[in-house]
Amino acid sequence: MKFQAQAAVLREPAGKMTIESVDVGEPMENEVLVEIAACGICHTDMVMRDGHLPIPVPVVLGHEGAGHVVAVGSAVTNVKPGDPVIMSFASCGTCPSCVSHDPAYCHEFFPLNFFAKRSDGSTALSAQGQPVHSHIFGQSAFATHAIAPARNVVKAPADLPLNRLAPLGCGIQTGAGAVLNSLNVQAGSSVLVMGAGAVGMAAIMAARIAGAQSIIALDLSQTRLDLSRELGATHALVSDGRPVSELLRAAGLSGVDYAIDTTGVPALLSQALMALNARGVLGLVAAYPPGVNLSAELAYLMSGGRRIQGIVEGSSDPQDFIPKLIAYHRRGLLPFDRLIEFFPFSAINEAIEAGESGRVIKPVVTMT
Ligand code: CXF
Ligand code: ZN
């Protein structure tokens, strides 16, 4: 059985998306069909759109979907039709990382999330009989309907609006998880967060939850820095071209125990390394295009026991971590809704523009 959905199709790299009628196939035995209520826009969607993370076209992007399960494949047991769900990233479930509940480091992470098709090569979508690539992050949720592996979906509470919960599946989980899971930020420590976008703001809120003593936001935008202070930053530094260590010194800070990069700007990474205290860690969280390198003085790293750590999706197991984030949100500790502005699905290109111009921190398109 095929039915029609509306999807925002990207037909050429760096192009605009066009909302088109597409045919959606049936879920395979381990998949679910979700009617999407809302989908957040993540910077990684733009990196994929522009071909910096190479993906095939035509394709439907979108990887912060939330909605209701409409149908399930014959082997699905974790959800049933009618359940509200938040969609997250795809993982294989059988590699050593997945078996040890670390699916963000799934050995198949890149094929499953970026190849825009199932492992058997098929896509869930077509238009005028031609395949349209699907399964971006196992979801392709810039659409009214998406087919996802059952492992990808996390049951959502019935009493919270799904459109607000959508960004938990990537951006919020990534920033909060970097602090609470990957780096395990300790109470009383100092945390530098470079970039006050959705991921950076989530990291700032999480650093407050962790009890960090100094939480330093660094960004170009004074408006964002003002908001970062409301969300937990103790210091807000305008990135004005001076090296990070100099900015910290001017703010009365000597160094930091943790630095989290959400910007992907190589010069800032080198500077952040030089601002690490002994035993400090630099967490790499941005969507770095392939081929971008970092050089560091080995004696400096070694002698202070300093580390550089790659972080994917906040080292989260979404099945456990998203419910934890919702519990923090209910207690008022993670007010990520303050980052969101909603747009109708038909205005997806305006929503993207609002995100890229920096006017909106987390645009979310709503389908229902
Ligand atoms: C991505 C960033 C690029 C590597 C995989 C995870 N995060 C999501 O947007
Ligand atoms: Zn993302």
CSV table of C-alpha atoms and ligand atoms in Angstrom, one decimal:
chain,number,residue,atom,x,y,z
A,1,MET,CA,0.0,0.0,0.0
A,2,LYS,CA,1.3,3.4,-1.0
A,3,PHE,CA,0.0,6.7,0.1
A,4,GLN,CA,0.8,10.3,-0.5
A,5,ALA,CA,2.6,12.7,1.8
A,6,GLN,CA,3.9,16.2,1.5
A,7,ALA,CA,7.6,16.5,1.8
A,8,ALA,CA,10.2,19.3,1.5
A,9,VAL,CA,12.4,17.9,-1.3
A,10,LEU,CA,15.9,19.2,-1.9
A,11,ARG,CA,16.6,18.6,-5.6
A,12,GLU,CA,20.1,20.2,-5.9
A,13,PRO,CA,22.9,20.9,-3.5
A,14,ALA,CA,22.6,24.3,-1.8
A,15,GLY,CA,19.2,24.8,-3.4
A,16,LYS,CA,15.8,25.7,-1.8
A,17,MET,CA,13.4,23.0,-0.7
A,18,THR,CA,10.2,22.5,-2.6
A,19,ILE,CA,7.1,21.1,-0.9
A,20,GLU,CA,6.0,18.2,-3.2
A,21,SER,CA,3.6,15.3,-3.1
A,22,VAL,CA,5.6,12.1,-2.6
A,23,ASP,CA,4.7,8.4,-2.4
A,24,VAL,CA,5.5,6.8,0.9
A,25,GLY,CA,6.1,3.0,0.9
A,26,GLU,CA,5.1,0.7,3.7
A,27,PRO,CA,7.3,0.3,6.8
A,28,MET,CA,9.6,-2.7,6.7
A,29,GLU,CA,9.4,-5.2,9.5
A,30,ASN,CA,11.6,-3.2,11.9
A,31,GLU,CA,10.3,0.2,10.9
A,32,VAL,CA,7.5,2.5,11.9
A,33,LEU,CA,5.5,5.1,10.0
A,34,VAL,CA,5.1,8.4,11.8
A,35,GLU,CA,2.8,11.3,11.1
A,36,ILE,CA,5.1,14.2,11.8
A,37,ALA,CA,3.7,17.0,14.0
A,38,ALA,CA,6.9,19.1,13.9
A,39,CYS,CA,10.5,19.0,13.0
A,40,GLY,CA,13.3,21.2,14.3
A,41,ILE,CA,15.9,22.6,11.9
A,42,CYS,CA,19.5,21.7,12.9
A,43,HIS,CA,22.7,23.3,11.5
A,44,THR,CA,23.7,19.8,10.2
A,45,ASP,CA,20.7,20.0,7.8
A,46,MET,CA,22.4,23.0,6.2
A,47,VAL,CA,25.7,21.3,6.1
A,48,MET,CA,24.1,18.3,4.3
A,49,ARG,CA,22.1,20.7,2.0
A,50,ASP,CA,25.3,22.4,0.9
A,51,GLY,CA,27.0,19.1,0.2
A,52,HIS,CA,29.7,19.5,2.9
A,53,LEU,CA,28.5,16.2,4.2
A,54,PRO,CA,28.0,14.5,0.9
A,55,ILE,CA,24.5,13.2,0.4
A,56,PRO,CA,22.6,12.2,-2.7
A,57,VAL,CA,19.7,14.3,-4.2
A,58,PRO,CA,16.8,14.4,-4.5
A,59,VAL,CA,16.5,14.0,-0.8
A,60,VAL,CA,14.3,14.9,2.2
A,61,LEU,CA,16.3,16.2,5.1
A,62,GLY,CA,15.1,16.9,8.7
A,63,HIS,CA,16.3,15.0,11.7
A,64,GLU,CA,14.5,16.5,14.7
A,65,GLY,CA,11.0,15.0,14.0
A,66,ALA,CA,8.3,14.3,16.5
A,67,GLY,CA,4.8,12.9,15.8
A,68,HIS,CA,2.4,10.0,16.2
A,69,VAL,CA,3.0,6.4,15.1
A,70,VAL,CA,0.5,5.5,12.4
A,71,ALA,CA,1.7,2.0,11.5
A,72,VAL,CA,4.3,-0.4,12.6
A,73,GLY,CA,6.2,-3.3,10.9
A,74,SER,CA,5.5,-6.9,11.9
A,75,ALA,CA,8.6,-7.2,14.3
A,76,VAL,CA,8.1,-3.8,16.1
A,77,THR,CA,7.3,-4.1,19.8
A,78,ASN,CA,8.5,-0.8,21.4
A,79,VAL,CA,5.7,1.4,20.1
A,80,LYS,CA,2.2,1.0,18.6
A,81,PRO,CA,-0.1,3.1,16.4
A,82,GLY,CA,-1.2,6.2,18.3
A,83,ASP,CA,1.9,6.6,20.4
A,84,PRO,CA,3.5,10.0,20.5
A,85,VAL,CA,7.2,9.7,19.7
A,86,ILE,CA,10.3,11.8,19.4
A,87,MET,CA,12.7,10.7,16.6
A,88,SER,CA,16.4,10.6,17.0
A,89,PHE,CA,19.4,9.3,15.2
A,90,ALA,CA,19.8,5.8,13.7
A,91,SER,CA,22.1,3.1,15.0
A,92,CYS,CA,22.5,-0.6,14.1
A,93,GLY,CA,21.8,-2.2,17.5
A,94,THR,CA,24.4,-5.0,17.1
A,95,CYS,CA,27.9,-3.5,16.9
A,96,PRO,CA,30.1,-3.3,20.0
A,97,SER,CA,29.1,0.3,20.7
A,98,CYS,CA,25.4,-0.3,20.4
A,99,VAL,CA,25.6,-3.5,22.5
A,100,SER,CA,27.2,-1.4,25.3
A,101,HIS,CA,24.4,1.2,25.1
A,102,ASP,CA,26.6,3.8,23.3
A,103,PRO,CA,24.7,4.0,20.0
A,104,ALA,CA,26.1,7.5,19.2
A,105,TYR,CA,29.3,5.7,18.4
A,106,CYS,CA,27.6,3.0,16.3
A,107,HIS,CA,30.1,1.5,13.9
A,108,GLU,CA,27.5,2.1,11.2
A,109,PHE,CA,26.6,5.7,12.2
A,110,PHE,CA,27.6,7.4,9.0
A,111,PRO,CA,26.0,5.0,6.5
A,112,LEU,CA,22.8,4.8,8.6
A,113,ASN,CA,22.4,8.5,9.1
A,114,PHE,CA,23.9,10.1,6.0
A,115,PHE,CA,23.6,7.7,3.1
A,116,ALA,CA,19.9,8.6,2.7
A,117,LYS,CA,18.7,5.1,2.1
A,118,ARG,CA,18.1,1.9,3.9
A,119,SER,CA,21.0,-0.6,4.3
A,120,ASP,CA,19.5,-2.7,1.5
A,121,GLY,CA,19.8,0.4,-0.8
A,122,SER,CA,16.0,1.1,-1.0
A,123,THR,CA,14.4,4.5,-0.2
A,124,ALA,CA,11.0,5.0,1.5
A,125,LEU,CA,10.0,7.8,-0.8
A,126,SER,CA,9.4,8.3,-4.5
A,127,ALA,CA,7.9,11.0,-6.8
A,128,GLN,CA,6.5,10.4,-10.3
A,129,GLY,CA,8.0,6.9,-10.1
A,130,GLN,CA,11.5,8.2,-9.4
A,131,PRO,CA,13.2,7.4,-6.0
A,132,VAL,CA,13.6,10.3,-3.5
A,133,HIS,CA,16.2,9.7,-0.9
A,134,SER,CA,15.0,9.1,2.7
A,135,HIS,CA,16.2,7.9,6.0
A,136,ILE,CA,18.4,10.9,6.8
A,137,PHE,CA,19.3,10.2,10.4
A,138,GLY,CA,16.8,7.3,9.9
A,139,GLN,CA,13.9,9.8,9.5
A,140,SER,CA,13.9,12.5,6.8
A,141,ALA,CA,11.3,14.4,8.8
A,142,PHE,CA,10.8,17.6,6.8
A,143,ALA,CA,7.5,15.9,5.7
A,144,THR,CA,4.1,15.1,6.9
A,145,HIS,CA,5.1,11.4,7.2
A,146,ALA,CA,8.3,9.6,7.7
A,147,ILE,CA,9.4,6.0,7.9
A,148,ALA,CA,12.0,5.3,10.6
A,149,PRO,CA,13.6,2.3,12.2
A,150,ALA,CA,11.8,1.4,15.5
A,151,ARG,CA,15.1,1.9,17.4
A,152,ASN,CA,15.1,5.5,16.3
A,153,VAL,CA,11.9,6.5,18.1
A,154,VAL,CA,11.5,7.3,21.7
A,155,LYS,CA,8.0,7.4,23.4
A,156,ALA,CA,7.0,10.9,24.3
A,157,PRO,CA,4.8,11.9,27.2
A,158,ALA,CA,1.1,12.5,26.2
A,159,ASP,CA,0.8,15.7,28.3
A,160,LEU,CA,3.6,17.8,26.7
A,161,PRO,CA,3.2,19.5,23.2
A,162,LEU,CA,5.1,17.4,20.6
A,163,ASN,CA,6.1,20.4,18.6
A,164,ARG,CA,8.1,21.7,21.6
A,165,LEU,CA,9.8,18.3,22.2
A,166,ALA,CA,11.0,17.9,18.6
A,167,PRO,CA,14.5,19.4,19.0
A,168,LEU,CA,15.3,17.0,21.8
A,169,GLY,CA,16.1,14.4,19.2
A,170,CYS,CA,19.3,16.1,18.1
A,171,GLY,CA,20.3,19.7,19.1
A,172,ILE,CA,19.3,19.7,22.7
A,173,GLN,CA,20.4,16.1,23.3
A,174,THR,CA,23.8,17.0,21.7
A,175,GLY,CA,24.6,20.0,23.8
A,176,ALA,CA,23.2,18.7,27.1
A,177,GLY,CA,24.7,15.3,26.5
A,178,ALA,CA,28.1,16.7,25.8
A,179,VAL,CA,28.1,18.2,29.3
A,180,LEU,CA,26.3,15.5,31.2
A,181,ASN,CA,27.4,12.3,29.4
A,182,SER,CA,30.5,12.8,27.3
A,183,LEU,CA,32.5,15.2,29.5
A,184,ASN,CA,30.7,14.4,32.8
A,185,VAL,CA,31.2,18.0,33.9
A,186,GLN,CA,32.0,18.1,37.6
A,187,ALA,CA,30.4,20.5,40.2
A,188,GLY,CA,32.6,23.5,40.9
A,189,SER,CA,34.4,23.3,37.5
A,190,SER,CA,34.7,25.8,34.7
A,191,VAL,CA,33.2,25.3,31.3
A,192,LEU,CA,33.7,27.4,28.2
A,193,VAL,CA,31.0,27.0,25.5
A,194,MET,CA,32.0,28.4,22.1
A,195,GLY,CA,28.9,29.3,20.1
A,196,ALA,CA,25.6,30.2,21.7
A,197,GLY,CA,23.3,28.4,19.2
A,198,ALA,CA,20.9,25.7,20.2
A,199,VAL,CA,23.6,23.2,21.0
A,200,GLY,CA,25.7,25.7,22.9
A,201,MET,CA,22.6,26.9,24.9
A,202,ALA,CA,21.7,23.4,25.8
A,203,ALA,CA,25.3,22.9,27.0
A,204,ILE,CA,25.0,26.0,29.1
A,205,MET,CA,21.8,24.9,30.7
A,206,ALA,CA,23.3,21.4,31.3
A,207,ALA,CA,26.4,22.9,32.9
A,208,ARG,CA,24.2,24.8,35.3
A,209,ILE,CA,22.4,21.5,36.1
A,210,ALA,CA,25.9,19.9,36.7
A,211,GLY,CA,26.8,22.6,39.2
A,212,ALA,CA,29.7,24.1,37.2
A,213,GLN,CA,31.0,27.2,39.0
A,214,SER,CA,32.0,29.2,35.9
A,215,ILE,CA,30.0,28.8,32.7
A,216,ILE,CA,31.5,31.0,30.0
A,217,ALA,CA,29.6,31.6,26.8
A,218,LEU,CA,31.5,32.9,23.7
A,219,ASP,CA,29.6,34.2,20.7
A,220,LEU,CA,29.6,37.0,18.1
A,221,SER,CA,26.0,38.1,19.0
A,222,GLN,CA,25.3,40.2,22.0
A,223,THR,CA,21.6,39.2,21.9
A,224,ARG,CA,22.5,35.6,22.2
A,225,LEU,CA,25.0,36.3,24.9
A,226,ASP,CA,22.3,38.1,26.9
A,227,LEU,CA,20.0,35.0,26.6
A,228,SER,CA,22.9,32.7,27.6
A,229,ARG,CA,23.2,34.6,30.9
A,230,GLU,CA,19.5,34.0,31.5
A,231,LEU,CA,20.0,30.3,30.8
A,232,GLY,CA,23.0,29.8,33.1
A,233,ALA,CA,26.1,31.5,31.8
A,234,THR,CA,28.1,33.2,34.5
A,235,HIS,CA,30.2,35.0,31.9
A,236,ALA,CA,29.3,36.1,28.4
A,237,LEU,CA,32.2,37.0,26.1
A,238,VAL,CA,31.9,38.7,22.7
A,239,SER,CA,34.2,37.0,20.3
A,240,ASP,CA,36.0,40.1,19.0
A,241,GLY,CA,39.0,38.6,17.3
A,242,ARG,CA,41.2,38.5,20.4
A,243,PRO,CA,42.5,35.0,21.4
A,244,VAL,CA,40.3,33.1,23.8
A,245,SER,CA,42.9,33.1,26.6
A,246,GLU,CA,43.0,36.9,26.4
A,247,LEU,CA,39.2,37.2,26.5
A,248,LEU,CA,39.2,34.9,29.5
A,249,ARG,CA,41.9,36.9,31.3
A,250,ALA,CA,40.1,40.1,30.7
A,251,ALA,CA,37.1,38.5,32.4
A,252,GLY,CA,39.2,37.6,35.4
A,253,LEU,CA,39.5,33.9,34.5
A,254,SER,CA,42.8,32.1,34.1
A,255,GLY,CA,41.8,28.9,32.3
A,256,VAL,CA,39.0,26.4,31.9
A,257,ASP,CA,38.5,22.7,32.8
A,258,TYR,CA,36.3,22.0,29.8
A,259,ALA,CA,35.9,23.8,26.5
A,260,ILE,CA,33.1,22.8,24.1
A,261,ASP,CA,33.2,23.8,20.5
A,262,THR,CA,29.9,24.1,18.7
A,263,THR,CA,31.2,26.6,16.1
A,264,GLY,CA,33.5,24.5,13.8
A,265,VAL,CA,35.9,27.5,13.5
A,266,PRO,CA,39.4,25.9,13.5
A,267,ALA,CA,41.1,29.1,14.8
A,268,LEU,CA,38.9,29.0,17.9
A,269,LEU,CA,39.7,25.4,18.5
A,270,SER,CA,43.4,26.0,18.6
A,271,GLN,CA,42.8,29.0,20.9
A,272,ALA,CA,40.5,27.0,23.2
A,273,LEU,CA,43.2,24.3,23.6
A,274,MET,CA,45.6,27.0,24.9
A,275,ALA,CA,43.0,28.0,27.4
A,276,LEU,CA,42.7,24.6,29.0
A,277,ASN,CA,43.7,24.0,32.6
A,278,ALA,CA,45.8,20.9,33.3
A,279,ARG,CA,43.7,17.8,32.8
A,280,GLY,CA,41.3,20.0,30.8
A,281,VAL,CA,39.3,18.6,27.9
A,282,LEU,CA,38.3,20.1,24.6
A,283,GLY,CA,35.0,18.6,23.3
A,284,LEU,CA,34.4,18.6,19.6
A,285,VAL,CA,30.7,18.9,19.0
A,286,ALA,CA,30.2,20.7,15.6
A,287,ALA,CA,29.4,19.2,12.2
A,288,TYR,CA,33.0,19.5,10.9
A,289,PRO,CA,33.3,19.0,7.2
A,290,PRO,CA,35.7,16.2,6.2
A,291,GLY,CA,39.3,17.3,5.7
A,292,VAL,CA,39.4,20.1,8.3
A,293,ASN,CA,42.4,19.5,10.6
A,294,LEU,CA,43.7,20.7,13.9
A,295,SER,CA,47.3,21.0,14.9
A,296,ALA,CA,48.4,21.2,18.5
A,297,GLU,CA,51.7,21.3,20.4
A,298,LEU,CA,52.1,17.7,21.7
A,299,ALA,CA,54.3,18.6,24.6
A,300,TYR,CA,51.7,21.1,25.8
A,301,LEU,CA,48.9,18.5,25.6
A,302,MET,CA,50.9,15.7,27.1
A,303,SER,CA,52.4,17.6,30.0
A,304,GLY,CA,49.1,18.9,31.3
A,305,GLY,CA,47.2,15.6,30.7
A,306,ARG,CA,45.0,17.6,28.4
A,307,ARG,CA,42.6,15.8,26.0
A,308,ILE,CA,40.7,16.4,22.8
A,309,GLN,CA,37.4,14.4,22.7
A,310,GLY,CA,35.1,13.9,19.7
A,311,ILE,CA,31.5,14.0,20.7
A,312,VAL,CA,28.5,12.7,18.6
A,313,GLU,CA,25.0,13.4,19.7
A,314,GLY,CA,26.2,14.1,23.3
A,315,SER,CA,27.1,10.4,23.6
A,316,SER,CA,23.4,9.8,24.3
A,317,ASP,CA,21.4,6.7,24.3
A,318,PRO,CA,18.2,8.5,23.3
A,319,GLN,CA,15.9,5.9,24.9
A,320,ASP,CA,17.4,6.8,28.3
A,321,PHE,CA,18.6,10.3,27.8
A,322,ILE,CA,15.6,12.0,26.2
A,323,PRO,CA,13.3,11.0,29.1
A,324,LYS,CA,15.9,12.4,31.5
A,325,LEU,CA,16.0,15.7,29.5
A,326,ILE,CA,12.2,15.8,29.7
A,327,ALA,CA,12.3,15.4,33.4
A,328,TYR,CA,14.8,18.3,33.7
A,329,HIS,CA,12.5,20.3,31.5
A,330,ARG,CA,9.5,19.6,33.7
A,331,ARG,CA,11.4,20.8,36.7
A,332,GLY,CA,12.2,24.1,34.9
A,333,LEU,CA,15.9,23.3,34.7
A,334,LEU,CA,16.1,22.9,30.9
A,335,PRO,CA,13.9,25.7,29.4
A,336,PHE,CA,14.9,24.8,25.8
A,337,ASP,CA,11.5,26.1,24.6
A,338,ARG,CA,13.0,29.6,25.0
A,339,LEU,CA,15.2,28.9,21.9
A,340,ILE,CA,12.3,27.9,19.7
A,341,GLU,CA,10.3,29.9,17.1
A,342,PHE,CA,7.6,28.0,15.2
A,343,PHE,CA,6.9,28.2,11.4
A,344,PRO,CA,4.3,26.5,9.3
A,345,PHE,CA,5.7,23.7,7.3
A,346,SER,CA,4.8,25.7,4.1
A,347,ALA,CA,7.3,28.3,5.3
A,348,ILE,CA,10.3,25.9,5.7
A,349,ASN,CA,12.6,28.1,3.5
A,350,GLU,CA,11.8,31.1,5.6
A,351,ALA,CA,12.4,29.0,8.8
A,352,ILE,CA,15.8,28.0,7.4
A,353,GLU,CA,16.6,31.6,6.5
A,354,ALA,CA,15.6,32.7,10.1
A,355,GLY,CA,18.0,30.1,11.5
A,356,GLU,CA,20.9,30.9,9.2
A,357,SER,CA,20.6,34.7,9.6
A,358,GLY,CA,20.9,34.1,13.4
A,359,ARG,CA,17.5,35.7,14.1
A,360,VAL,CA,16.1,32.5,15.5
A,361,ILE,CA,18.1,30.0,17.5
A,362,LYS,CA,15.9,27.0,16.9
A,363,PRO,CA,13.4,27.2,14.1
A,364,VAL,CA,10.8,24.4,14.3
A,365,VAL,CA,8.4,23.7,11.4
A,366,THR,CA,4.9,22.4,12.3
A,367,MET,CA,2.9,20.1,10.1
A,368,THR,CA,-0.2,19.6,12.1
B,1,CXF,C1,25.9,15.4,13.8
B,1,CXF,C2,27.1,16.3,13.4
B,1,CXF,C3,28.0,15.6,12.5
B,1,CXF,C4,28.4,14.3,12.9
B,1,CXF,C5,27.3,13.4,13.4
B,1,CXF,C6,26.3,14.1,14.3
B,1,CXF,N1,25.1,16.0,14.7
B,1,CXF,C7,23.8,16.3,14.4
B,1,CXF,O1,23.4,17.2,13.9
B,2,ZN,ZN,21.4,17.7,14.2
